[in-house]
Amino acid sequence: MWQVDEARIEAIAIGAGILGTGGGGNPYYGKLQVRRLLRQGAQITVIALDALPDDAVVVSVGGMGAPTVSIERIPRGDEWLVALRALEAHTGKRATHLIPGEIGGANALRPMVVSALAGLPLVDGDGMGRAFPELQMESFAIAGIPATPAALADIYHNVVVFPWLRDAKTLERYARAVTVQMGGAAGYAFPMLSGAQTRATAIPHTLSFAAAIGEAVLDARRMHADPIAAVCETTGGHLLFRGKIIDVQRRLVAGFARGWVELEGLDEYRGTHLRIDFQNEYLIARRDQDVVAVVPDLVCIVDALTAEPVTTEVLRYGLRVAVLGIPAPRALRTPEALAVVGPQAFGYPDVVYQPLPGVYGAEHAERLR
Amino acid sequence: MRIGIDVGGTNTDAVALDGRAVLAWAKRPTTPDVTTGILQALQAVLQQLQASPEDIHAVMIGTTHFTNAVVQRQALDRIAVIRLGAPATTAIPPLEDWPDDLRAVVAALVEILPGGHQFDGTEIAPLDPHAVTALVTALQTHGVRSIAISSVFSPAVPDHERTVAQWLRDALPDVAITLSHEIGRIGLLERENAAALNACLVSLAQRTIAGFQQALERLGIRAPLYLSQNDGTLMTAEFAARYPVLTFASGPTNSMRGAAFLSGVHDAIVLDVGGTTTDAGVLVRGFPREASFAVEIGGVRTNFRMPDVLSIGLGGGSIVHLEQLTVGPQSVGYRLVECARIFGGTCVTASDIAVAAGRASFGDPARVRDLDPAIVQHLVERIDQQFAELVDRMKLKPDPLPVIVVGGGSVLVPDTLPGASTIVRPPHAAVANAIGAAIAQVSGEVDRVFSLEGRTRDTVLAEARQEAIKAAYAAGAARETIEIVEFEEIPLAYLPSNAVRIRVKAVGDLRGAA
């Protein structure tokens, strides 16, 4: 069990940004809100997944919508709590714990806001171990836990509850349509899990993991060491490339920003090129035609000097970056998971998922201090 | 003839230009009141030319004065920040992430009132006139004279910012009001921060720019006065007095624009070699390439686009360690003329090495003759390698690019560099900043979310381009010279709503200023 404090928030925001693999929204705004709540005296407690009692009622909360909306119409601040209360009212069950649906990007921080406002402890884990664009990609749904009942809330406290939908993919479609009507960003609460279900399906230790990544980066910067090496060390990741961005192509396909970025090598990668395809998140990295990393393994672009994460929205000509490949959590590498989060699910019928060597850092206990 | 003036931390430079010809230039120390330094530099230029004030058609000033005021927390106004966005946006109030010392100095009042718009242009909430009336009383109680107003999605729909500004002006005719949509882009907190920084600077800007105008009047110059902006384009003195924040990055921008003008090369890498550092930037079609990260000024996060500049600790005054065979990053700085061997000092600097290697001839070459030629050769190679790496890091393509060298330490740069197609050393490189100010153009910009509903993409793109061109014309551009220099189309991710954010910038030459 540990408490979230201001120093941890700084670290988690950096770690969540890196685990966002280019998408997931900017954790900066959530960081400011949580910091403000902490300064007002709020307590945020994190408990280990193993410590969760069987009969706990765990709810995953977070935000859905367009990052471009979220940086302009920033939240009211309690949308996620209102969605949680609506889900509780519908089911007649009170939540005892909260869990992030997605540790990558902005959704790592929103459950902390709800935790501070509602006084509920957080579980150290999440439903993705990274960021993904769609709801059915959560480990809960992949493991067969029904996505509904589910609740959405907006800045006016308008609430929409979906009592029953046939599967998570259907919820993804319906919830996305409602989110547009809610102004392009909404708070969500779903699924509601038992303690036993959570222990069986969540990706463990990911809040500690995000904090450890951020702390490694901050320590390296403070000591003028290489923050990129520090990220690799903590995450179990591999340095795939160093280079500068020489081309970016984007287009809008069915509401998702798809495209690719091309890098030209620097230092030991001079004379080679790397191309990364993205759909909000980075999906596939190819070095001179050879596939070097494939979703669900994490492909991350970070600033070459500071290891600050570079999201797909800020990709620009001339940025000097490092590209990292981090092995995906075990739960995302099963055949059932790969059907939902593997290259085929993102429209690459011919790409074979070749797992990066090694283990996702959160599953390697010594990496978490 | 046009006059360009660069007011830097150390020197105030003035140049006179006629068409493409540099007629005269002068360098004078910057004075604490700024005005005296300008007056002295201007007088020197006019004397050299034997010109009369009537010959001057326009005066352009670039200055770091307002940036320095924020960094040093000096001469700042106490402000109110009013955000229109409730019930949204209350999660993070205005000024939340400002450094405590700055907030303590400037923040008098912070409010979030109903208002603002959704991404599709519908109102989040109607404005509340009663809330604004209550606010007027609070503003009077606090004696606030400068106010920043931000509203959600105001770059797309500025109506609420304008309406509230009008209500406040009706009640408090003497207050200065900064509207966020006039200075920033999408990204509420960053745009609001920029508006609030601007509000802090309004009194200083009014005083400083009045000082500029008095200096011109004392010399009998009646030509219009412009100030240069971050992006290398101009604003009128009247606009600059209301929006001083727009001058923040004009220094490196003017230097690169001046280098492009003096050399006639528009796609190149610019090396500005000073006494302590070398700044490298990239010119794309004559304009500096912009950095892509949020930029902090005095500890405040803003979303200005700033030129992408990379600095290394290598300049004319860089200290050489003969034992370790290293150059820099420590420097003797402006004390070069007393410390360097060639000027009679005891310190070996990069300039001494350049002279010993026969690359430059200034000072007294006899004073470096005792240096071991093998060591000199080795150090020259170290210097060249640092420049070559810097050039390579700024390049986008492996093809060689021209490198334009400006600044007082430019003799350090060799005549050939790996990755450089040519080394261009334009005349008057020492006053490239002031020349950059003198040649600046005017611009118009559009940055908002467009709906593609029921319209073709081409129609929408054409509409955005037309809006930018109109804005450039309204800012004073000669119509036949206006061209689109930047175009960016960013789909709204995670939303199946057929909306796209488009950013277009158009620039043109100033009307009537040859």
Short mmCIF file of N, CA and C in Angstrom, two decimals, chain A residues 102-173:
data_model
loop_
_atom_site.label_atom_id
_atom_site.label_comp_id
_atom_site.label_asym_id
_atom_site.label_seq_id
_atom_site.Cartn_x
_atom_site.Cartn_y
_atom_site.Cartn_z
N GLU A 102 -6.80 2.33 -18.38
CA GLU A 102 -5.71 2.52 -19.34
C GLU A 102 -4.60 3.31 -18.65
N ILE A 103 -3.42 2.69 -18.46
CA ILE A 103 -2.34 3.38 -17.76
C ILE A 103 -1.60 4.35 -18.69
N GLY A 104 -1.75 4.18 -20.01
CA GLY A 104 -1.04 5.04 -20.96
C GLY A 104 -1.79 6.34 -21.20
N GLY A 105 -1.14 7.48 -20.98
CA GLY A 105 -1.74 8.77 -21.28
C GLY A 105 -2.61 9.32 -20.16
N ALA A 106 -3.58 10.16 -20.55
CA ALA A 106 -4.37 10.93 -19.58
C ALA A 106 -5.16 10.04 -18.63
N ASN A 107 -5.57 8.86 -19.07
CA ASN A 107 -6.43 8.03 -18.23
C ASN A 107 -5.71 7.39 -17.04
N ALA A 108 -4.41 7.56 -16.94
CA ALA A 108 -3.71 7.10 -15.75
C ALA A 108 -4.04 7.99 -14.55
N LEU A 109 -4.35 9.26 -14.82
CA LEU A 109 -4.52 10.23 -13.76
C LEU A 109 -5.97 10.41 -13.31
N ARG A 110 -6.92 10.16 -14.23
CA ARG A 110 -8.32 10.47 -13.90
C ARG A 110 -8.86 9.64 -12.74
N PRO A 111 -8.52 8.34 -12.65
CA PRO A 111 -9.00 7.58 -11.49
C PRO A 111 -8.48 8.16 -10.18
N MET A 112 -7.34 8.83 -10.21
CA MET A 112 -6.81 9.44 -8.98
C MET A 112 -7.69 10.60 -8.55
N VAL A 113 -8.24 11.33 -9.53
CA VAL A 113 -9.16 12.41 -9.21
C VAL A 113 -10.38 11.83 -8.50
N VAL A 114 -10.93 10.76 -9.06
CA VAL A 114 -12.13 10.15 -8.47
C VAL A 114 -11.79 9.60 -7.08
N SER A 115 -10.62 8.99 -6.97
CA SER A 115 -10.17 8.46 -5.69
C SER A 115 -10.12 9.58 -4.65
N ALA A 116 -9.58 10.72 -5.04
CA ALA A 116 -9.48 11.86 -4.12
C ALA A 116 -10.86 12.38 -3.75
N LEU A 117 -11.77 12.47 -4.74
CA LEU A 117 -13.10 13.04 -4.49
C LEU A 117 -13.99 12.08 -3.70
N ALA A 118 -13.90 10.77 -4.02
CA ALA A 118 -14.82 9.81 -3.41
C ALA A 118 -14.21 9.10 -2.20
N GLY A 119 -12.92 9.29 -1.99
CA GLY A 119 -12.26 8.63 -0.87
C GLY A 119 -12.14 7.12 -1.05
N LEU A 120 -12.08 6.65 -2.29
CA LEU A 120 -11.95 5.22 -2.55
C LEU A 120 -10.50 4.90 -2.92
N PRO A 121 -9.97 3.77 -2.43
CA PRO A 121 -8.60 3.40 -2.80
C PRO A 121 -8.50 2.94 -4.25
N LEU A 122 -7.29 3.11 -4.80
CA LEU A 122 -7.02 2.66 -6.16
C LEU A 122 -6.33 1.31 -6.12
N VAL A 123 -6.56 0.52 -7.16
CA VAL A 123 -5.87 -0.76 -7.30
C VAL A 123 -4.65 -0.54 -8.20
N ASP A 124 -3.51 -1.13 -7.82
CA ASP A 124 -2.27 -0.96 -8.59
C ASP A 124 -2.28 -1.89 -9.81
N GLY A 125 -2.91 -1.43 -10.86
CA GLY A 125 -3.00 -2.20 -12.10
C GLY A 125 -3.87 -1.43 -13.07
N ASP A 126 -4.11 -2.00 -14.25
CA ASP A 126 -5.02 -1.35 -15.20
C ASP A 126 -5.47 -2.37 -16.23
N GLY A 127 -6.20 -1.90 -17.23
CA GLY A 127 -6.78 -2.82 -18.20
C GLY A 127 -6.02 -2.91 -19.52
N MET A 128 -4.87 -2.23 -19.63
CA MET A 128 -4.16 -2.25 -20.92
C MET A 128 -2.64 -2.39 -20.78
N GLY A 129 -2.10 -1.81 -19.72
CA GLY A 129 -0.64 -1.80 -19.58
C GLY A 129 0.02 -0.81 -20.52
N ARG A 130 -0.78 -0.03 -21.22
CA ARG A 130 -0.31 0.91 -22.23
C ARG A 130 -1.52 1.75 -22.65
N ALA A 131 -1.58 2.31 -23.86
CA ALA A 131 -2.79 2.96 -24.37
C ALA A 131 -3.24 2.21 -25.60
N PHE A 132 -4.55 2.09 -25.76
CA PHE A 132 -5.15 1.55 -26.98
C PHE A 132 -6.32 2.46 -27.35
N PRO A 133 -6.74 2.44 -28.61
CA PRO A 133 -7.79 3.37 -29.01
C PRO A 133 -9.22 2.93 -28.66
N GLU A 134 -9.45 1.63 -28.41
CA GLU A 134 -10.85 1.20 -28.30
C GLU A 134 -11.10 0.35 -27.05
N LEU A 135 -12.37 0.41 -26.62
CA LEU A 135 -12.75 -0.22 -25.34
C LEU A 135 -12.58 -1.73 -25.32
N GLN A 136 -12.86 -2.40 -26.44
CA GLN A 136 -12.79 -3.86 -26.45
C GLN A 136 -11.35 -4.34 -26.28
N MET A 137 -10.40 -3.39 -26.31
CA MET A 137 -8.99 -3.75 -26.16
C MET A 137 -8.55 -3.82 -24.70
N GLU A 138 -9.47 -3.57 -23.78
CA GLU A 138 -9.14 -3.72 -22.36
C GLU A 138 -9.01 -5.20 -22.00
N SER A 139 -8.09 -5.50 -21.10
CA SER A 139 -7.87 -6.89 -20.71
C SER A 139 -9.13 -7.49 -20.08
N PHE A 140 -9.96 -6.67 -19.45
CA PHE A 140 -11.20 -7.18 -18.85
C PHE A 140 -12.10 -7.77 -19.94
N ALA A 141 -12.25 -7.00 -21.05
CA ALA A 141 -13.12 -7.46 -22.14
C ALA A 141 -12.49 -8.67 -22.83
N ILE A 142 -11.16 -8.63 -23.02
CA ILE A 142 -10.49 -9.75 -23.69
C ILE A 142 -10.70 -11.03 -22.89
N ALA A 143 -10.75 -10.91 -21.54
CA ALA A 143 -10.94 -12.07 -20.68
C ALA A 143 -12.41 -12.48 -20.61
N GLY A 144 -13.28 -11.76 -21.30
CA GLY A 144 -14.67 -12.18 -21.38
C GLY A 144 -15.60 -11.56 -20.35
N ILE A 145 -15.13 -10.55 -19.63
CA ILE A 145 -16.01 -9.89 -18.66
C ILE A 145 -16.94 -8.94 -19.41
N PRO A 146 -18.26 -9.02 -19.16
CA PRO A 146 -19.18 -8.16 -19.89
C PRO A 146 -18.86 -6.67 -19.66
N ALA A 147 -18.93 -5.88 -20.70
CA ALA A 147 -18.61 -4.45 -20.60
C ALA A 147 -19.73 -3.68 -19.94
N THR A 148 -20.95 -4.17 -20.04
CA THR A 148 -22.09 -3.47 -19.47
C THR A 148 -22.54 -4.17 -18.19
N PRO A 149 -23.23 -3.44 -17.32
CA PRO A 149 -23.67 -2.06 -17.46
C PRO A 149 -22.49 -1.07 -17.47
N ALA A 150 -22.72 0.03 -18.19
CA ALA A 150 -21.69 1.06 -18.33
C ALA A 150 -22.36 2.42 -18.26
N ALA A 151 -21.61 3.42 -17.78
CA ALA A 151 -22.19 4.77 -17.67
C ALA A 151 -21.24 5.81 -18.23
N LEU A 152 -21.82 6.84 -18.85
CA LEU A 152 -21.07 8.00 -19.36
C LEU A 152 -21.67 9.25 -18.75
N ALA A 153 -20.84 10.26 -18.48
CA ALA A 153 -21.35 11.54 -17.96
C ALA A 153 -20.60 12.69 -18.62
N ASP A 154 -21.27 13.85 -18.71
CA ASP A 154 -20.61 15.00 -19.35
C ASP A 154 -20.49 16.18 -18.39
N ILE A 155 -20.08 17.32 -18.94
CA ILE A 155 -19.82 18.51 -18.11
C ILE A 155 -21.09 19.05 -17.46
N TYR A 156 -22.27 18.73 -18.02
CA TYR A 156 -23.53 19.19 -17.43
C TYR A 156 -24.07 18.19 -16.41
N HIS A 157 -23.35 17.10 -16.22
CA HIS A 157 -23.82 15.97 -15.42
C HIS A 157 -24.96 15.23 -16.10
N ASN A 158 -25.10 15.41 -17.40
CA ASN A 158 -25.96 14.51 -18.18
C ASN A 158 -25.36 13.12 -18.05
N VAL A 159 -26.23 12.12 -17.92
CA VAL A 159 -25.75 10.76 -17.72
C VAL A 159 -26.43 9.84 -18.72
N VAL A 160 -25.68 8.96 -19.33
CA VAL A 160 -26.24 7.90 -20.17
C VAL A 160 -25.76 6.57 -19.62
N VAL A 161 -26.73 5.67 -19.32
CA VAL A 161 -26.37 4.35 -18.83
C VAL A 161 -26.74 3.33 -19.90
N PHE A 162 -25.81 2.43 -20.19
CA PHE A 162 -26.10 1.32 -21.09
C PHE A 162 -26.31 0.07 -20.21
N PRO A 163 -27.59 -0.33 -19.97
CA PRO A 163 -27.80 -1.49 -19.10
C PRO A 163 -27.24 -2.77 -19.71
N TRP A 164 -27.45 -2.96 -21.01
CA TRP A 164 -26.95 -4.18 -21.64
C TRP A 164 -26.64 -3.92 -23.11
N LEU A 165 -25.44 -4.29 -23.52
CA LEU A 165 -25.08 -4.33 -24.95
C LEU A 165 -24.38 -5.65 -25.17
N ARG A 166 -24.42 -6.15 -26.41
CA ARG A 166 -24.00 -7.54 -26.61
C ARG A 166 -22.51 -7.78 -26.37
N ASP A 167 -21.66 -6.77 -26.64
CA ASP A 167 -20.24 -6.97 -26.35
C ASP A 167 -19.52 -5.62 -26.27
N ALA A 168 -18.23 -5.67 -25.95
CA ALA A 168 -17.45 -4.45 -25.73
C ALA A 168 -17.31 -3.64 -27.01
N LYS A 169 -17.25 -4.34 -28.14
CA LYS A 169 -17.10 -3.63 -29.41
C LYS A 169 -18.36 -2.80 -29.70
N THR A 170 -19.53 -3.36 -29.35
CA THR A 170 -20.77 -2.61 -29.52
C THR A 170 -20.78 -1.40 -28.58
N LEU A 171 -20.34 -1.62 -27.34
CA LEU A 171 -20.26 -0.50 -26.40
C LEU A 171 -19.33 0.58 -26.96
N GLU A 172 -18.21 0.18 -27.53
CA GLU A 172 -17.27 1.13 -28.13
C GLU A 172 -17.99 2.03 -29.13
N ARG A 173 -18.80 1.42 -30.02
CA ARG A 173 -19.50 2.20 -31.05
C ARG A 173 -20.54 3.14 -30.45
#
